[in-house]
Amino acid sequence: MKNTVSIGTARTARRSNTSNASAFYQHNRCLPIASLSPDSDIKRIASNGAKIAHCPKSNAKFGHGYAPFEAFLDAGIAVGLGSDSVASNNTCDLLEESRFAALVARNRTNCGSPHEVRAFSSPKFISAKQMLETATLGGAKALGLDHLIGTLDPGKQADIAVISLANIAQQPVSDVHTALVFASNARDVVKVLVSGKEVVLD
């Protein structure tokens, strides 16, 4: 996407030229990765209407640090999930990405190096329902396509993934959101429709 930039580049630009840095946070820009974003960056992203593509597994694999997913949500920033690429994320599985994002966010603490960037003061409990919303509507908002996709509403495209909950590892299913985020993966997808047209059937 031509409007996608690295938030690391944006921070460098902000230090050297404030006006150039502001361009990185423009409305409709989608910023990938966004690890170790300080409060000032988060406020600027939110005030300018930029979006975030949160790629927690890619960050973890390369040791790039933690993107403060919770702080992005608290600031009202549109956040979608990204898998990055096979070079940094072997599975590129959105359900696995959802699970990893939730677990890392829940486990986040304030211990660590005194030089580490602190984007917020306390961890936030991210629910399975919040993760599913981030993976669907959040991604649509981050791409500026929430008027077309992200939810099943009249007038929108019927983009649907049918996920089986029959796997023994998913049992018992006491909450569908929890079963999808914490007990499912791409192998449980049995049908995919794009704009109402079946493109995958297992």
XYZ file of N, CA and C in Angstrom:
606
model
N 0.850 -1.188 0.000
C 0.000 0.000 0.000
C 0.887 1.239 0.000
N 0.650 2.160 -0.903
C 1.538 3.313 -1.013
C 1.444 4.244 0.185
N 0.363 4.166 0.956
C 0.212 5.027 2.123
C 0.717 4.373 3.401
N 1.418 3.265 3.281
C 1.930 2.568 4.453
C 3.368 2.989 4.735
N 3.646 3.348 5.992
C 5.006 3.719 6.387
C 5.340 3.040 7.700
N 6.614 2.963 8.002
C 7.059 2.408 9.278
C 7.030 3.475 10.346
N 6.487 3.131 11.502
C 6.447 4.113 12.579
C 7.847 4.423 13.088
N 8.779 3.495 12.900
C 10.163 3.781 13.255
C 10.707 4.916 12.406
N 10.406 4.887 11.117
C 10.796 5.978 10.230
C 10.127 7.270 10.648
N 8.869 7.170 11.054
C 8.144 8.364 11.474
C 8.782 8.984 12.707
N 9.231 8.161 13.648
C 9.870 8.702 14.844
C 11.181 9.390 14.489
N 11.936 8.801 13.558
C 13.184 9.422 13.123
C 12.915 10.769 12.476
N 11.881 10.822 11.637
C 11.533 12.076 10.976
C 11.096 13.118 11.986
N 10.368 12.674 13.023
C 9.889 13.630 14.022
C 11.055 14.286 14.749
N 12.090 13.519 15.011
C 13.239 14.082 15.713
C 13.978 15.108 14.854
N 14.009 14.883 13.521
C 14.799 15.754 12.666
C 13.991 16.886 12.052
N 12.712 16.652 11.818
C 11.901 17.662 11.151
C 10.444 17.420 11.496
N 9.888 18.245 12.364
C 8.532 18.022 12.859
C 7.507 18.052 11.742
N 7.665 18.952 10.778
C 6.689 19.049 9.697
C 6.713 17.810 8.822
N 7.918 17.250 8.581
C 8.004 16.013 7.816
C 7.372 14.862 8.573
N 7.605 14.820 9.887
C 7.045 13.744 10.704
C 5.534 13.772 10.677
N 4.939 14.959 10.691
C 3.482 15.071 10.693
C 2.885 14.395 9.473
N 3.610 14.434 8.359
C 3.110 13.809 7.140
C 2.964 12.310 7.298
N 3.791 11.700 8.150
C 3.719 10.260 8.355
C 2.454 9.854 9.099
N 1.879 10.794 9.845
C 0.709 10.478 10.660
C -0.583 10.964 10.023
N -0.564 11.211 8.732
C -1.734 11.741 8.056
C -2.926 10.798 8.166
N -4.109 11.407 8.030
C -5.346 10.628 7.962
C -5.252 9.640 6.797
N -5.739 8.436 7.005
C -5.771 7.358 6.016
C -4.431 6.654 5.825
N -3.414 7.033 6.573
C -2.189 6.234 6.535
C -2.345 5.043 7.479
N -1.811 3.911 7.051
C -1.822 2.717 7.899
C -0.382 2.404 8.272
N -0.084 2.498 9.563
C 1.279 2.333 10.055
C 1.501 0.902 10.532
N 2.413 0.149 9.909
C 2.637 -1.232 10.329
C 3.580 -1.331 11.520
N 3.486 -2.445 12.231
C 4.377 -2.819 13.335
C 4.176 -1.929 14.551
N 4.644 -0.672 14.507
C 4.435 0.319 15.572
C 4.907 -0.155 16.940
N 6.048 -0.818 16.991
C 6.544 -1.318 18.269
C 7.177 -0.212 19.093
N 7.008 -0.323 20.418
C 7.580 0.605 21.386
C 7.235 2.058 21.084
N 5.973 2.313 20.762
C 5.530 3.673 20.464
C 5.326 4.453 21.753
N 5.983 5.614 21.915
C 5.779 6.415 23.123
C 4.437 7.126 23.098
N 4.039 7.669 24.249
C 2.749 8.346 24.355
C 2.594 9.449 23.319
N 3.666 10.191 23.048
C 3.571 11.305 22.106
C 3.214 10.826 20.708
N 3.776 9.677 20.292
C 3.429 9.115 18.991
C 1.983 8.648 18.964
N 1.555 7.992 20.039
C 0.185 7.486 20.099
C -0.815 8.632 20.003
N -0.556 9.713 20.725
C -1.452 10.868 20.672
C -1.480 11.475 19.275
N -0.333 11.530 18.634
C -0.271 12.107 17.291
C -0.982 11.216 16.278
N -0.800 9.910 16.396
C -1.499 8.977 15.510
C -3.006 9.150 15.653
N -3.477 9.208 16.907
C -4.913 9.332 17.166
C -5.460 10.660 16.655
N -4.763 11.754 16.925
C -5.270 13.077 16.551
C -5.291 13.286 15.047
N -4.417 12.592 14.324
C -4.363 12.734 12.873
C -5.195 11.692 12.133
N -5.791 10.761 12.865
C -6.645 9.768 12.224
C -5.899 8.695 11.463
N -4.610 8.504 11.777
C -3.867 7.408 11.149
C -4.288 6.084 11.788
N -3.946 4.992 11.133
C -4.340 3.664 11.603
C -3.113 2.800 11.866
N -3.349 1.657 12.528
C -2.257 0.749 12.891
C -2.532 -0.658 12.366
N -1.513 -1.277 11.778
C -1.544 -2.709 11.471
C -0.671 -3.402 12.518
N -1.313 -4.055 13.475
C -0.621 -4.679 14.605
C -0.137 -6.065 14.199
N 1.187 -6.291 14.248
C 1.792 -7.555 13.823
C 2.609 -8.157 14.969
N 1.967 -8.654 16.012
C 2.696 -9.070 17.217
C 3.634 -10.254 17.021
N 3.264 -11.231 16.191
C 4.138 -12.395 16.013
C 5.406 -12.020 15.256
N 5.276 -11.157 14.277
C 6.448 -10.680 13.547
C 7.381 -9.909 14.473
N 6.805 -9.026 15.293
C 7.608 -8.290 16.275
C 8.380 -9.245 17.178
N 7.679 -10.280 17.663
C 8.286 -11.221 18.604
C 9.371 -12.064 17.945
N 9.117 -12.508 16.721
C 10.095 -13.372 16.050
C 11.425 -12.657 15.848
N 11.372 -11.377 15.497
C 12.597 -10.618 15.265
C 13.089 -9.874 16.502
N 12.322 -9.959 17.602
C 12.734 -9.271 18.813
C 12.683 -7.762 18.692
N 11.691 -7.269 17.958
C 11.593 -5.832 17.709
C 10.888 -5.069 18.821
N 10.462 -5.771 19.847
C 9.777 -5.081 20.933
C 8.270 -5.185 20.818
N 7.609 -4.577 21.783
C 6.158 -4.714 21.911
C 5.436 -3.476 21.396
N 4.460 -3.670 20.547
C 3.587 -2.578 20.118
C 2.451 -2.464 21.133
N 2.245 -1.302 21.736
C 1.251 -1.152 22.814
C -0.184 -1.186 22.299
N -0.607 -2.375 21.910
C -1.937 -2.615 21.349
C -3.034 -2.023 22.222
N -2.920 -2.246 23.532
C -3.934 -1.762 24.468
C -4.040 -0.244 24.430
N -2.884 0.421 24.376
C -2.868 1.883 24.357
C -3.453 2.419 23.058
N -3.222 1.720 21.954
C -3.822 2.129 20.688
C -5.346 2.103 20.790
N -5.884 1.015 21.345
C -7.336 0.896 21.489
C -7.877 1.971 22.417
N -7.195 2.197 23.538
C -7.638 3.213 24.496
C -7.660 4.603 23.871
N -6.752 4.845 22.927
C -6.668 6.153 22.276
C -7.681 6.311 21.150
N -8.440 5.238 20.867
C -9.448 5.308 19.815
C -8.889 5.146 18.416
N -7.673 4.615 18.308
C -7.051 4.398 17.002
C -7.640 3.142 16.358
N -7.883 3.194 15.052
C -8.338 2.012 14.326
C -7.166 1.050 14.195
N -7.314 -0.143 14.765
C -6.237 -1.136 14.764
C -6.724 -2.414 14.099
N -5.972 -2.882 13.118
C -6.230 -4.171 12.511
C -5.069 -5.102 12.799
N -5.259 -6.388 12.558
C -4.189 -7.367 12.757
C -3.490 -7.644 11.437
N -2.172 -7.767 11.499
C -1.404 -8.126 10.322
C -0.525 -9.321 10.616
N -0.235 -10.108 9.601
C 0.655 -11.263 9.773
C 2.057 -10.966 9.265
N 2.253 -9.785 8.670
C 3.511 -9.416 8.025
C 3.737 -10.369 6.853
N 4.804 -11.156 6.832
C 5.069 -12.032 5.689
C 5.662 -13.344 6.172
N 5.829 -14.291 5.246
C 6.398 -15.584 5.628
C 7.852 -15.445 6.065
N 8.485 -14.324 5.756
C 9.860 -14.103 6.190
C 9.941 -13.828 7.682
N 8.827 -13.379 8.263
C 8.840 -13.026 9.685
C 7.717 -13.678 10.467
N 6.901 -14.480 9.798
C 5.771 -15.128 10.458
C 5.430 -16.378 9.666
N 5.862 -17.518 10.133
C 5.790 -18.729 9.324
C 4.385 -19.185 8.979
N 3.412 -18.886 9.831
C 2.070 -19.414 9.592
C 1.140 -18.434 8.891
N 1.289 -17.133 9.135
C 0.393 -16.120 8.554
C -1.070 -16.519 8.762
N -1.397 -16.871 9.982
C -2.722 -17.358 10.375
C -3.368 -16.291 11.255
N -4.461 -15.704 10.787
C -5.074 -14.592 11.509
C -5.638 -15.015 12.863
N -6.112 -16.257 12.975
C -6.606 -16.733 14.266
C -5.454 -16.897 15.257
N -4.335 -17.424 14.792
C -3.159 -17.526 15.659
C -2.653 -16.136 16.047
N -2.713 -15.205 15.101
C -2.290 -13.829 15.377
C -3.181 -13.210 16.453
N -4.479 -13.488 16.370
C -5.425 -12.977 17.366
C -5.104 -13.524 18.747
N -4.858 -14.827 18.814
C -4.539 -15.460 20.098
C -3.246 -14.889 20.679
N -2.219 -14.782 19.849
C -0.934 -14.279 20.326
C -1.056 -12.830 20.798
N -1.785 -12.018 20.046
C -1.967 -10.608 20.417
C -2.652 -10.483 21.765
N -3.683 -11.296 21.990
C -4.415 -11.236 23.257
C -3.546 -11.698 24.419
N -2.820 -12.798 24.232
C -1.995 -13.334 25.316
C -0.862 -12.379 25.688
N -0.213 -11.809 24.685
C 0.881 -10.876 24.964
C 0.352 -9.634 25.671
N -0.794 -9.134 25.220
C -1.379 -7.949 25.848
C -1.755 -8.229 27.297
N -2.302 -9.400 27.562
C -2.690 -9.749 28.934
C -1.475 -9.912 29.840
N -0.369 -10.355 29.253
C 0.817 -10.649 30.050
C 1.756 -9.451 30.186
N 1.417 -8.363 29.545
C 2.297 -7.181 29.538
C 2.427 -6.602 30.942
N 3.659 -6.342 31.365
C 3.905 -5.710 32.660
C 4.848 -4.540 32.476
N 5.100 -3.803 33.544
C 5.973 -2.639 33.474
C 7.401 -2.912 33.911
N 7.756 -4.181 34.108
C 9.135 -4.464 34.483
C 10.010 -4.459 33.235
N 11.284 -4.198 33.399
C 12.199 -4.180 32.265
C 13.246 -3.109 32.405
N 13.948 -2.856 31.331
C 15.025 -1.873 31.329
C 14.486 -0.474 31.581
N 15.192 0.348 32.380
C 14.738 1.716 32.609
C 14.784 2.564 31.352
N 15.480 2.075 30.319
C 15.586 2.828 29.069
C 14.505 2.427 28.067
N 13.720 1.406 28.407
C 12.676 0.953 27.498
C 11.570 1.996 27.418
N 11.044 2.198 26.211
C 9.959 3.162 26.024
C 8.701 2.654 26.697
N 8.053 3.476 27.514
C 6.824 3.099 28.201
C 5.649 3.836 27.573
N 4.769 3.102 26.964
C 3.649 3.740 26.284
C 2.432 3.870 27.185
N 2.365 3.090 28.245
C 1.241 3.172 29.164
C 1.661 2.568 30.493
N 0.872 2.805 31.534
C 1.331 2.476 32.880
C 0.862 1.132 33.405
N -0.098 0.507 32.775
C -0.583 -0.767 33.298
C -1.120 -1.630 32.173
N -1.066 -2.961 32.330
C -1.598 -3.842 31.308
C -3.117 -3.781 31.258
N -3.678 -4.157 30.132
C -5.127 -4.120 29.958
C -5.589 -5.513 29.556
N -6.665 -5.965 30.160
C -7.201 -7.285 29.840
C -7.963 -7.199 28.520
N -7.453 -7.869 27.507
C -8.070 -7.876 26.185
C -8.945 -9.120 26.064
N -10.214 -8.934 25.781
C -11.142 -10.062 25.689
C -11.070 -10.707 24.311
N -11.547 -11.942 24.244
C -11.610 -12.648 22.964
C -12.521 -11.908 21.996
N -13.600 -11.342 22.501
C -14.521 -10.592 21.645
C -13.834 -9.372 21.045
N -13.024 -8.671 21.854
C -12.265 -7.529 21.341
C -11.292 -7.958 20.248
N -10.677 -9.126 20.430
C -9.723 -9.598 19.433
C -10.413 -9.927 18.120
N -11.588 -10.541 18.183
C -12.317 -10.848 16.953
C -12.745 -9.573 16.242
N -13.133 -8.578 17.013
C -13.509 -7.297 16.403
C -12.299 -6.644 15.740
N -11.137 -6.749 16.377
C -9.915 -6.203 15.788
C -9.565 -6.927 14.493
N -9.729 -8.250 14.486
C -9.384 -9.059 13.318
C -10.336 -8.848 12.149
N -11.534 -8.370 12.417
C -12.539 -8.204 11.360
C -12.809 -6.724 11.085
N -13.628 -6.109 11.911
C -13.976 -4.703 11.711
C -12.760 -3.798 11.883
N -11.869 -4.142 12.819
C -10.665 -3.339 13.022
C -9.806 -3.278 11.768
N -9.632 -4.424 11.128
C -8.860 -4.454 9.889
C -9.512 -3.643 8.792
N -10.838 -3.734 8.707
C -11.565 -2.958 7.700
C -11.400 -1.462 7.939
N -11.485 -1.046 9.199
C -11.306 0.374 9.528
C -9.882 0.831 9.229
N -8.903 -0.008 9.544
C -7.503 0.352 9.298
C -7.234 0.566 7.815
N -7.973 -0.153 6.970
C -7.813 -0.026 5.523
C -8.762 0.998 4.913
N -9.617 1.591 5.747
C -10.590 2.544 5.233
C -11.685 1.894 4.412
N -11.968 0.618 4.698
C -12.957 -0.137 3.925
C -14.134 -0.601 4.772
N -14.308 -0.013 5.958
C -15.366 -0.480 6.852
C -16.763 -0.188 6.323
N -16.876 0.637 5.284
C -18.182 0.851 4.655
C -18.533 -0.307 3.716
N -17.546 -1.167 3.421
C -17.751 -2.285 2.506
C -17.632 -3.647 3.177
N -16.720 -3.767 4.135
C -16.431 -5.062 4.748
C -16.243 -4.900 6.252
N -16.032 -6.005 6.930
C -15.747 -5.968 8.367
C -16.888 -6.445 9.235
N -18.112 -6.262 8.766
C -19.304 -6.750 9.467
C -20.292 -7.274 8.434
N -21.225 -8.084 8.882
C -22.272 -8.588 7.993
C -23.501 -7.703 8.142
N -23.545 -6.651 7.363
C -24.640 -5.691 7.395
C -25.201 -5.503 5.998
N -26.492 -5.131 5.885
C -27.077 -4.861 4.570
C -26.271 -3.811 3.812
N -25.999 -4.091 2.543
C -25.254 -3.162 1.715
C -23.760 -3.414 1.681
N -23.260 -4.252 2.597
C -21.835 -4.576 2.597
C -21.588 -5.883 1.844
N -20.326 -6.086 1.442
C -19.964 -7.334 0.798
C -20.069 -8.482 1.803
N -20.498 -9.626 1.318
C -20.618 -10.796 2.196
C -19.300 -11.562 2.186
N -18.324 -11.052 2.939
C -17.049 -11.752 3.110
C -17.149 -12.587 4.383
N -17.144 -13.901 4.234
C -17.452 -14.794 5.356
C -16.442 -15.935 5.421
N -15.958 -16.208 6.621
C -15.155 -17.407 6.873
C -15.958 -18.300 7.811
N -16.245 -19.522 7.375
C -16.976 -20.486 8.194
C -15.951 -21.360 8.915
N -15.998 -21.334 10.239
C -14.998 -22.035 11.051
C -15.668 -23.136 11.861
N -15.189 -24.347 11.700
C -15.732 -25.480 12.445
C -15.284 -25.419 13.903
N -16.211 -25.732 14.803
C -15.896 -25.824 16.231
C -16.028 -27.265 16.716
N -15.802 -28.213 15.788
C -15.959 -29.634 16.110
C -14.666 -30.295 16.563
N -13.560 -29.584 16.464
C -12.273 -30.155 16.851
C -12.260 -30.452 18.348
N -11.673 -31.589 18.727
C -11.630 -31.971 20.138
C -10.895 -30.920 20.974
N -9.911 -30.251 20.367
C -9.144 -29.237 21.098
C -9.973 -27.993 21.408
N -11.107 -27.848 20.717
C -11.958 -26.673 20.943
C -13.024 -26.918 22.011
N -13.115 -28.139 22.487
C -14.178 -28.493 23.425
C -13.769 -28.240 24.877
N -14.710 -27.912 25.753
C -16.104 -27.580 25.461
C -16.228 -26.137 24.982
N -17.206 -25.880 24.150
C -17.429 -24.531 23.631
C -18.437 -23.835 24.533
N -17.937 -23.165 25.541
C -18.816 -22.426 26.454
C -19.004 -20.985 26.002
N -18.063 -20.494 25.192
C -18.164 -19.141 24.647
C -17.553 -19.160 23.254
N -18.315 -18.765 22.248
C -17.851 -18.886 20.864
C -16.653 -17.982 20.589
N -16.617 -16.797 21.198
C -15.484 -15.893 20.981
C -14.192 -16.521 21.514
N -14.278 -17.080 22.719
C -13.116 -17.718 23.332
C -12.662 -18.928 22.526
N -13.619 -19.720 22.044
C -13.279 -20.905 21.255
C -12.574 -20.519 19.956
N -13.025 -19.451 19.326
C -12.415 -19.023 18.068
C -11.007 -18.472 18.273
N -10.833 -17.632 19.279
C -9.539 -16.975 19.480
C -8.513 -17.894 20.135
N -8.921 -18.644 21.155
C -7.950 -19.394 21.953
C -7.854 -20.879 21.617
N -8.744 -21.387 20.758
C -8.704 -22.824 20.471
C -8.811 -23.153 18.986
N -8.763 -22.143 18.125
C -8.944 -22.384 16.690
C -7.755 -21.861 15.897
N -7.621 -22.393 14.674
C -6.608 -21.880 13.753
C -7.109 -22.065 12.328
N -6.275 -21.734 11.349
C -6.705 -21.750 9.951
C -7.159 -23.128 9.485
N -6.654 -24.190 10.120
C -7.053 -25.547 9.717
C -8.513 -25.840 10.044
N -9.123 -25.014 10.891
C -10.530 -25.204 11.237
C -11.474 -24.472 10.286
N -10.933 -23.709 9.342
C -11.762 -23.001 8.363
C -12.254 -24.002 7.320
N -13.574 -24.093 7.146
C -14.146 -25.071 6.219
C -14.753 -24.429 4.980
N -15.000 -23.137 5.029
C -15.565 -22.459 3.860
C -15.228 -20.973 3.925
N -14.938 -20.399 2.756
C -14.681 -18.960 2.657
C -15.485 -18.397 1.498
N -16.193 -17.307 1.772
C -16.939 -16.602 0.738
C -16.407 -15.178 0.631
N -16.214 -14.710 -0.588
C -15.798 -13.336 -0.853
C -16.865 -12.688 -1.718
N -17.447 -11.612 -1.204
C -18.570 -10.950 -1.886
C -19.692 -11.941 -2.176
N -19.898 -12.874 -1.254
C -20.971 -13.845 -1.393
C -20.640 -15.027 -2.277
N -19.466 -15.030 -2.908
C -19.077 -16.121 -3.804
C -18.132 -17.073 -3.071
N -18.455 -18.350 -3.131
C -17.629 -19.357 -2.467
C -16.286 -19.495 -3.177
N -15.196 -19.308 -2.423
C -13.853 -19.417 -3.008
C -13.042 -20.548 -2.381
N -13.450 -21.014 -1.198
C -12.782 -22.134 -0.534
C -13.835 -23.043 0.065
N -13.703 -24.342 -0.160
C -14.590 -25.328 0.461
C -13.753 -26.529 0.830
N -13.726 -26.841 2.123
C -12.946 -27.978 2.604
C -13.910 -29.090 3.000
